[in-house]
Amino acid sequence: EAGVAQSPRYKIIEKRQSVAFWCNPISGHATLYWYQQILGQGPKLLIQFQNNGVVDDSQLPKDRFSAERLKGVDSTLKIQPAKLEDSAVYLCASSLQRGGQDTQYFGPGTRLTVL
Amino acid sequence: QKEVEQDPGPLSVPEGAIVSLNCTYSNSAFQYFMWYRQYSRKGPELLMYTYSSGNKEDGRFTAQVDKSSKYISLFIRDSQPSDSATYLCAMTDTSGSRLTFGEGTQLTVNP
Protein backbone atom coordinates (compact mmCIF):
# COMPACT_ATOMS: atom_id res chain seq x y z
CA GLU A 1 0.00 0.00 0.00
CA ALA A 2 1.49 3.33 -1.03
CA GLY A 3 1.81 5.93 1.70
CA VAL A 4 0.98 9.60 1.74
CA ALA A 5 2.95 11.44 -0.92
CA GLN A 6 4.05 15.05 -0.64
CA SER A 7 5.97 17.40 -2.87
CA PRO A 8 8.23 19.21 -2.94
CA ARG A 9 10.33 17.84 -0.08
CA TYR A 10 12.21 21.09 0.40
CA LYS A 11 11.49 24.70 -0.53
CA ILE A 12 13.41 27.89 0.10
CA ILE A 13 11.74 31.22 -0.62
CA GLU A 14 12.09 34.83 0.38
CA LYS A 15 9.54 36.56 2.59
CA ARG A 16 6.52 37.95 0.77
CA GLN A 17 6.80 35.30 -1.93
CA SER A 18 4.13 32.67 -2.43
CA VAL A 19 4.52 28.90 -2.21
CA ALA A 20 2.34 25.85 -2.74
CA PHE A 21 2.56 22.31 -1.41
CA TRP A 22 0.91 19.22 -2.82
CA CYS A 23 -0.38 16.10 -1.07
CA ASN A 24 -1.70 12.79 -2.36
CA PRO A 25 -3.32 10.76 0.44
CA ILE A 26 -3.59 7.01 0.78
CA SER A 27 -6.13 5.67 -1.68
CA GLY A 28 -9.60 5.42 -0.17
CA HIS A 29 -8.88 7.71 2.79
CA ALA A 30 -11.73 10.16 3.20
CA THR A 31 -10.04 12.52 5.62
CA LEU A 32 -7.01 14.65 4.87
CA TYR A 33 -5.09 16.86 7.29
CA TRP A 34 -2.47 19.57 6.92
CA TYR A 35 -0.20 20.19 9.90
CA GLN A 36 2.50 22.76 10.59
CA GLN A 37 5.45 21.53 12.63
CA ILE A 38 7.83 24.23 13.79
CA LEU A 39 11.30 23.03 14.82
CA GLY A 40 11.21 21.58 18.34
CA GLN A 41 7.43 21.51 18.51
CA GLY A 42 4.69 19.00 17.89
CA PRO A 43 2.50 19.18 14.79
CA LYS A 44 -0.30 21.73 14.85
CA LEU A 45 -3.41 21.11 12.76
CA LEU A 46 -4.00 23.77 10.12
CA ILE A 47 -6.95 22.29 8.26
CA GLN A 48 -8.93 19.05 8.07
CA PHE A 49 -10.94 17.92 5.05
CA GLN A 50 -13.62 15.25 4.97
CA ASN A 51 -13.77 14.25 1.31
CA ASN A 52 -13.67 17.71 -0.32
CA GLY A 53 -15.37 19.63 2.49
CA VAL A 54 -13.62 21.53 5.28
CA VAL A 55 -14.22 20.09 8.76
CA ASP A 56 -11.86 22.24 10.83
CA ASP A 57 -9.84 25.25 9.74
CA SER A 58 -9.96 27.13 13.04
CA GLN A 59 -6.15 27.28 13.31
CA LEU A 60 -5.48 28.25 9.71
CA PRO A 61 -4.19 31.84 9.29
CA LYS A 62 -6.72 32.62 6.61
CA ASP A 63 -5.22 35.99 5.69
CA ARG A 64 -2.25 34.19 4.12
CA PHE A 65 -2.95 30.46 4.04
CA SER A 66 -5.41 28.67 1.80
CA ALA A 67 -6.05 25.03 1.02
CA GLU A 68 -8.25 23.05 -1.27
CA ARG A 69 -9.04 19.43 -1.91
CA LEU A 70 -10.54 19.07 -5.33
CA LYS A 71 -12.52 15.89 -6.10
CA GLY A 72 -11.87 14.65 -2.58
CA VAL A 73 -8.43 13.24 -3.36
CA ASP A 74 -5.31 15.41 -3.79
CA SER A 75 -4.87 18.62 -1.87
CA THR A 76 -2.80 21.77 -2.13
CA LEU A 77 -1.80 24.17 0.63
CA LYS A 78 -0.76 27.69 -0.35
CA ILE A 79 0.94 30.49 1.54
CA GLN A 80 0.74 33.98 0.10
CA PRO A 81 2.63 36.06 1.14
CA ALA A 82 5.06 34.08 3.26
CA LYS A 83 6.51 35.41 6.50
CA LEU A 84 9.70 34.42 8.31
CA GLU A 85 7.66 32.65 11.00
CA ASP A 86 6.18 30.31 8.39
CA SER A 87 9.48 28.42 8.29
CA ALA A 88 8.45 24.92 9.34
CA VAL A 89 7.75 21.42 8.09
CA TYR A 90 4.31 21.08 6.53
CA LEU A 91 2.94 17.61 7.06
CA CYS A 92 0.04 16.03 5.25
CA ALA A 93 -1.79 13.11 6.82
CA SER A 94 -4.80 11.02 5.89
CA SER A 95 -7.16 8.66 7.69
CA LEU A 96 -9.86 6.29 6.61
CA GLN A 97 -12.65 8.10 8.39
CA ARG A 98 -13.27 11.32 10.19
CA GLY A 99 -12.28 11.68 13.78
CA GLY A 100 -9.20 12.51 15.78
CA GLN A 101 -9.26 8.99 17.21
CA ASP A 102 -8.85 7.46 13.77
CA THR A 103 -5.31 6.43 12.91
CA GLN A 104 -3.60 9.10 10.88
CA TYR A 105 -0.87 8.26 8.38
CA PHE A 106 1.65 10.99 7.75
CA GLY A 107 3.65 11.88 4.69
CA PRO A 108 7.34 12.83 4.85
CA GLY A 109 6.57 16.55 4.93
CA THR A 110 7.74 19.61 3.04
CA ARG A 111 10.46 21.59 4.78
CA LEU A 112 9.92 25.30 4.10
CA THR A 113 12.58 27.90 4.78
CA VAL A 114 11.58 31.55 4.48
CA LEU A 115 14.53 33.96 4.20
CA GLN B 1 -1.03 26.77 30.00
CA LYS B 2 -0.61 24.26 27.20
CA GLU B 3 -3.19 21.50 26.93
CA VAL B 4 -0.45 18.88 26.63
CA GLU B 5 2.97 19.13 28.28
CA GLN B 6 5.88 16.90 27.32
CA ASP B 7 9.48 17.06 28.48
CA PRO B 8 11.41 17.91 25.30
CA GLY B 9 14.61 16.26 26.50
CA PRO B 10 16.93 15.48 24.85
CA LEU B 11 17.26 12.08 26.48
CA SER B 12 20.38 9.97 25.95
CA VAL B 13 20.59 6.37 27.23
CA PRO B 14 22.84 3.35 26.71
CA GLU B 15 21.64 0.42 24.66
CA GLY B 16 19.54 -1.98 26.73
CA ALA B 17 18.25 0.69 29.12
CA ILE B 18 14.61 1.11 30.07
CA VAL B 19 13.26 4.40 28.80
CA SER B 20 10.33 6.28 30.29
CA LEU B 21 8.62 9.05 28.32
CA ASN B 22 5.82 11.07 29.83
CA CYS B 23 3.10 13.60 29.08
CA THR B 24 0.64 15.47 31.24
CA TYR B 25 -2.56 17.06 30.03
CA SER B 26 -5.22 19.40 31.32
CA ASN B 27 -8.31 18.56 29.24
CA SER B 28 -10.37 15.95 31.10
CA ALA B 29 -12.34 15.24 27.92
CA PHE B 30 -9.39 13.47 26.32
CA GLN B 31 -10.16 9.78 25.92
CA TYR B 32 -7.86 8.58 23.13
CA PHE B 33 -4.12 8.61 23.72
CA MET B 34 -1.43 7.91 21.17
CA TRP B 35 2.31 7.78 20.91
CA TYR B 36 3.92 8.63 17.60
CA ARG B 37 7.55 8.06 16.67
CA GLN B 38 9.24 10.49 14.29
CA TYR B 39 12.62 9.75 12.75
CA SER B 40 14.71 12.63 11.51
CA ARG B 41 13.30 14.19 8.33
CA LYS B 42 10.34 11.79 8.31
CA GLY B 43 6.67 12.12 9.19
CA PRO B 44 5.34 10.76 12.49
CA GLU B 45 4.20 7.14 12.59
CA LEU B 46 1.75 5.69 15.07
CA LEU B 47 3.43 3.52 17.68
CA MET B 48 0.82 2.91 20.38
CA TYR B 49 -2.88 3.68 20.76
CA THR B 50 -4.82 3.51 24.02
CA TYR B 51 -8.43 4.25 24.83
CA SER B 52 -9.24 5.59 28.31
CA SER B 53 -7.21 4.34 31.27
CA GLY B 54 -5.01 1.29 31.63
CA ASN B 55 -1.96 -0.34 30.15
CA LYS B 56 -1.23 -1.64 26.70
CA GLU B 57 1.80 -3.69 25.74
CA ASP B 58 3.29 -4.31 22.30
CA GLY B 59 6.62 -6.07 22.25
CA ARG B 60 9.17 -3.86 23.97
CA PHE B 61 6.73 -0.96 24.27
CA THR B 62 4.19 -0.35 27.05
CA ALA B 63 1.77 2.56 27.13
CA GLN B 64 0.12 3.60 30.38
CA VAL B 65 -2.73 6.02 30.92
CA ASP B 66 -3.70 7.40 34.33
CA LYS B 67 -6.72 9.60 33.74
CA SER B 68 -7.10 10.46 37.42
CA SER B 69 -3.68 12.13 37.32
CA LYS B 70 -3.99 13.24 33.68
CA TYR B 71 -0.68 11.52 33.01
CA ILE B 72 0.42 9.15 30.25
CA SER B 73 3.65 7.23 29.83
CA LEU B 74 5.49 5.20 27.24
CA PHE B 75 8.05 2.65 28.41
CA ILE B 76 10.64 1.14 26.10
CA ARG B 77 12.39 -1.99 27.38
CA ASP B 78 15.76 -3.17 26.11
CA SER B 79 16.19 0.01 24.10
CA GLN B 80 18.00 -0.26 20.77
CA PRO B 81 19.90 2.31 18.69
CA SER B 82 17.08 2.00 16.14
CA ASP B 83 14.75 3.49 18.78
CA SER B 84 16.60 6.80 18.45
CA ALA B 85 13.90 9.24 17.34
CA THR B 86 11.54 11.91 18.61
CA TYR B 87 8.52 10.54 20.48
CA LEU B 88 5.31 12.57 20.37
CA CYS B 89 2.32 12.03 22.59
CA ALA B 90 -1.06 12.95 21.11
CA MET B 91 -4.60 12.86 22.39
CA THR B 92 -8.19 13.69 21.53
CA ASP B 93 -11.73 13.42 22.86
CA THR B 94 -14.64 11.34 21.60
CA SER B 95 -16.17 14.06 19.46
CA GLY B 96 -13.72 13.55 16.63
CA SER B 97 -11.97 16.81 17.24
CA ARG B 98 -8.39 17.46 16.31
CA LEU B 99 -5.41 15.64 17.75
CA THR B 100 -3.43 17.68 20.25
CA PHE B 101 0.27 16.84 20.23
CA GLY B 102 2.96 17.30 22.84
CA GLU B 103 6.21 18.97 21.86
CA GLY B 104 8.04 15.68 21.49
CA THR B 105 10.95 14.11 23.38
CA GLN B 106 14.14 13.49 21.45
CA LEU B 107 15.65 10.12 22.40
CA THR B 108 19.13 8.85 21.54
CA VAL B 109 20.10 5.26 22.34
CA ASN B 110 23.87 4.83 22.30
CA PRO B 111 25.39 1.48 21.25
Coordinates of C-alpha atoms in Angstrom, one line a residue:
Chain A
E1 CA 0.0 0.0 0.0
A2 CA 1.5 3.3 -1.0
G3 CA 1.8 5.9 1.7
V4 CA 1.0 9.6 1.7
A5 CA 3.0 11.4 -0.9
Q6 CA 4.1 15.1 -0.6
S7 CA 6.0 17.4 -2.9
P8 CA 8.2 19.2 -2.9
R9 CA 10.3 17.8 -0.1
Y10 CA 12.2 21.1 0.4
K11 CA 11.5 24.7 -0.5
I12 CA 13.4 27.9 0.1
I13 CA 11.7 31.2 -0.6
E14 CA 12.1 34.8 0.4
K15 CA 9.5 36.6 2.6
R16 CA 6.5 38.0 0.8
Q17 CA 6.8 35.3 -1.9
S18 CA 4.1 32.7 -2.4
V19 CA 4.5 28.9 -2.2
A20 CA 2.3 25.9 -2.7
F21 CA 2.6 22.3 -1.4
W22 CA 0.9 19.2 -2.8
C23 CA -0.4 16.1 -1.1
N24 CA -1.7 12.8 -2.4
P25 CA -3.3 10.8 0.4
I26 CA -3.6 7.0 0.8
S27 CA -6.1 5.7 -1.7
G28 CA -9.6 5.4 -0.2
H29 CA -8.9 7.7 2.8
A30 CA -11.7 10.2 3.2
T31 CA -10.0 12.5 5.6
L32 CA -7.0 14.6 4.9
Y33 CA -5.1 16.9 7.3
W34 CA -2.5 19.6 6.9
Y35 CA -0.2 20.2 9.9
Q36 CA 2.5 22.8 10.6
Q37 CA 5.5 21.5 12.6
I38 CA 7.8 24.2 13.8
L39 CA 11.3 23.0 14.8
G40 CA 11.2 21.6 18.3
Q41 CA 7.4 21.5 18.5
G42 CA 4.7 19.0 17.9
P43 CA 2.5 19.2 14.8
K44 CA -0.3 21.7 14.9
L45 CA -3.4 21.1 12.8
L46 CA -4.0 23.8 10.1
I47 CA -7.0 22.3 8.3
Q48 CA -8.9 19.1 8.1
F49 CA -10.9 17.9 5.0
Q50 CA -13.6 15.2 5.0
N51 CA -13.8 14.2 1.3
N52 CA -13.7 17.7 -0.3
G53 CA -15.4 19.6 2.5
V54 CA -13.6 21.5 5.3
V55 CA -14.2 20.1 8.8
D56 CA -11.9 22.2 10.8
D57 CA -9.8 25.3 9.7
S58 CA -10.0 27.1 13.0
Q59 CA -6.1 27.3 13.3
L60 CA -5.5 28.3 9.7
P61 CA -4.2 31.8 9.3
K62 CA -6.7 32.6 6.6
D63 CA -5.2 36.0 5.7
R64 CA -2.3 34.2 4.1
F65 CA -2.9 30.5 4.0
S66 CA -5.4 28.7 1.8
A67 CA -6.1 25.0 1.0
E68 CA -8.3 23.1 -1.3
R69 CA -9.0 19.4 -1.9
L70 CA -10.5 19.1 -5.3
K71 CA -12.5 15.9 -6.1
G72 CA -11.9 14.7 -2.6
V73 CA -8.4 13.2 -3.4
D74 CA -5.3 15.4 -3.8
S75 CA -4.9 18.6 -1.9
T76 CA -2.8 21.8 -2.1
L77 CA -1.8 24.2 0.6
K78 CA -0.8 27.7 -0.4
I79 CA 0.9 30.5 1.5
Q80 CA 0.7 34.0 0.1
P81 CA 2.6 36.1 1.1
A82 CA 5.1 34.1 3.3
K83 CA 6.5 35.4 6.5
L84 CA 9.7 34.4 8.3
E85 CA 7.7 32.7 11.0
D86 CA 6.2 30.3 8.4
S87 CA 9.5 28.4 8.3
A88 CA 8.4 24.9 9.3
V89 CA 7.7 21.4 8.1
Y90 CA 4.3 21.1 6.5
L91 CA 2.9 17.6 7.1
C92 CA 0.0 16.0 5.2
A93 CA -1.8 13.1 6.8
S94 CA -4.8 11.0 5.9
S95 CA -7.2 8.7 7.7
L96 CA -9.9 6.3 6.6
Q97 CA -12.7 8.1 8.4
R98 CA -13.3 11.3 10.2
G99 CA -12.3 11.7 13.8
G100 CA -9.2 12.5 15.8
Q101 CA -9.3 9.0 17.2
D102 CA -8.9 7.5 13.8
T103 CA -5.3 6.4 12.9
Q104 CA -3.6 9.1 10.9
Y105 CA -0.9 8.3 8.4
F106 CA 1.7 11.0 7.8
G107 CA 3.6 11.9 4.7
P108 CA 7.3 12.8 4.8
G109 CA 6.6 16.5 4.9
T110 CA 7.7 19.6 3.0
R111 CA 10.5 21.6 4.8
L112 CA 9.9 25.3 4.1
T113 CA 12.6 27.9 4.8
V114 CA 11.6 31.6 4.5
L115 CA 14.5 34.0 4.2
Chain B
Q1 CA -1.0 26.8 30.0
K2 CA -0.6 24.3 27.2
E3 CA -3.2 21.5 26.9
V4 CA -0.4 18.9 26.6
E5 CA 3.0 19.1 28.3
Q6 CA 5.9 16.9 27.3
D7 CA 9.5 17.1 28.5
P8 CA 11.4 17.9 25.3
G9 CA 14.6 16.3 26.5
P10 CA 16.9 15.5 24.8
L11 CA 17.3 12.1 26.5
S12 CA 20.4 10.0 26.0
V13 CA 20.6 6.4 27.2
P14 CA 22.8 3.4 26.7
E15 CA 21.6 0.4 24.7
G16 CA 19.5 -2.0 26.7
A17 CA 18.3 0.7 29.1
I18 CA 14.6 1.1 30.1
V19 CA 13.3 4.4 28.8
S20 CA 10.3 6.3 30.3
L21 CA 8.6 9.0 28.3
N22 CA 5.8 11.1 29.8
C23 CA 3.1 13.6 29.1
T24 CA 0.6 15.5 31.2
Y25 CA -2.6 17.1 30.0
S26 CA -5.2 19.4 31.3
N27 CA -8.3 18.6 29.2
S28 CA -10.4 15.9 31.1
A29 CA -12.3 15.2 27.9
F30 CA -9.4 13.5 26.3
Q31 CA -10.2 9.8 25.9
Y32 CA -7.9 8.6 23.1
F33 CA -4.1 8.6 23.7
M34 CA -1.4 7.9 21.2
W35 CA 2.3 7.8 20.9
Y36 CA 3.9 8.6 17.6
R37 CA 7.5 8.1 16.7
Q38 CA 9.2 10.5 14.3
Y39 CA 12.6 9.7 12.8
S40 CA 14.7 12.6 11.5
R41 CA 13.3 14.2 8.3
K42 CA 10.3 11.8 8.3
G43 CA 6.7 12.1 9.2
P44 CA 5.3 10.8 12.5
E45 CA 4.2 7.1 12.6
L46 CA 1.7 5.7 15.1
L47 CA 3.4 3.5 17.7
M48 CA 0.8 2.9 20.4
Y49 CA -2.9 3.7 20.8
T50 CA -4.8 3.5 24.0
Y51 CA -8.4 4.3 24.8
S52 CA -9.2 5.6 28.3
S53 CA -7.2 4.3 31.3
G54 CA -5.0 1.3 31.6
N55 CA -2.0 -0.3 30.2
K56 CA -1.2 -1.6 26.7
E57 CA 1.8 -3.7 25.7
D58 CA 3.3 -4.3 22.3
G59 CA 6.6 -6.1 22.3
R60 CA 9.2 -3.9 24.0
F61 CA 6.7 -1.0 24.3
T62 CA 4.2 -0.4 27.0
A63 CA 1.8 2.6 27.1
Q64 CA 0.1 3.6 30.4
V65 CA -2.7 6.0 30.9
D66 CA -3.7 7.4 34.3
K67 CA -6.7 9.6 33.7
S68 CA -7.1 10.5 37.4
S69 CA -3.7 12.1 37.3
K70 CA -4.0 13.2 33.7
Y71 CA -0.7 11.5 33.0
I72 CA 0.4 9.1 30.3
S73 CA 3.7 7.2 29.8
L74 CA 5.5 5.2 27.2
F75 CA 8.0 2.7 28.4
I76 CA 10.6 1.1 26.1
R77 CA 12.4 -2.0 27.4
D78 CA 15.8 -3.2 26.1
S79 CA 16.2 0.0 24.1
Q80 CA 18.0 -0.3 20.8
P81 CA 19.9 2.3 18.7
S82 CA 17.1 2.0 16.1
D83 CA 14.7 3.5 18.8
S84 CA 16.6 6.8 18.5
A85 CA 13.9 9.2 17.3
T86 CA 11.5 11.9 18.6
Y87 CA 8.5 10.5 20.5
L88 CA 5.3 12.6 20.4
C89 CA 2.3 12.0 22.6
A90 CA -1.1 12.9 21.1
M91 CA -4.6 12.9 22.4
T92 CA -8.2 13.7 21.5
D93 CA -11.7 13.4 22.9
T94 CA -14.6 11.3 21.6
S95 CA -16.2 14.1 19.5
G96 CA -13.7 13.5 16.6
S97 CA -12.0 16.8 17.2
R98 CA -8.4 17.5 16.3
L99 CA -5.4 15.6 17.8
T100 CA -3.4 17.7 20.2
F101 CA 0.3 16.8 20.2
G102 CA 3.0 17.3 22.8
E103 CA 6.2 19.0 21.9
G104 CA 8.0 15.7 21.5
T105 CA 11.0 14.1 23.4
Q106 CA 14.1 13.5 21.4
L107 CA 15.7 10.1 22.4
T108 CA 19.1 8.8 21.5
V109 CA 20.1 5.3 22.3
N110 CA 23.9 4.8 22.3
P111 CA 25.4 1.5 21.3

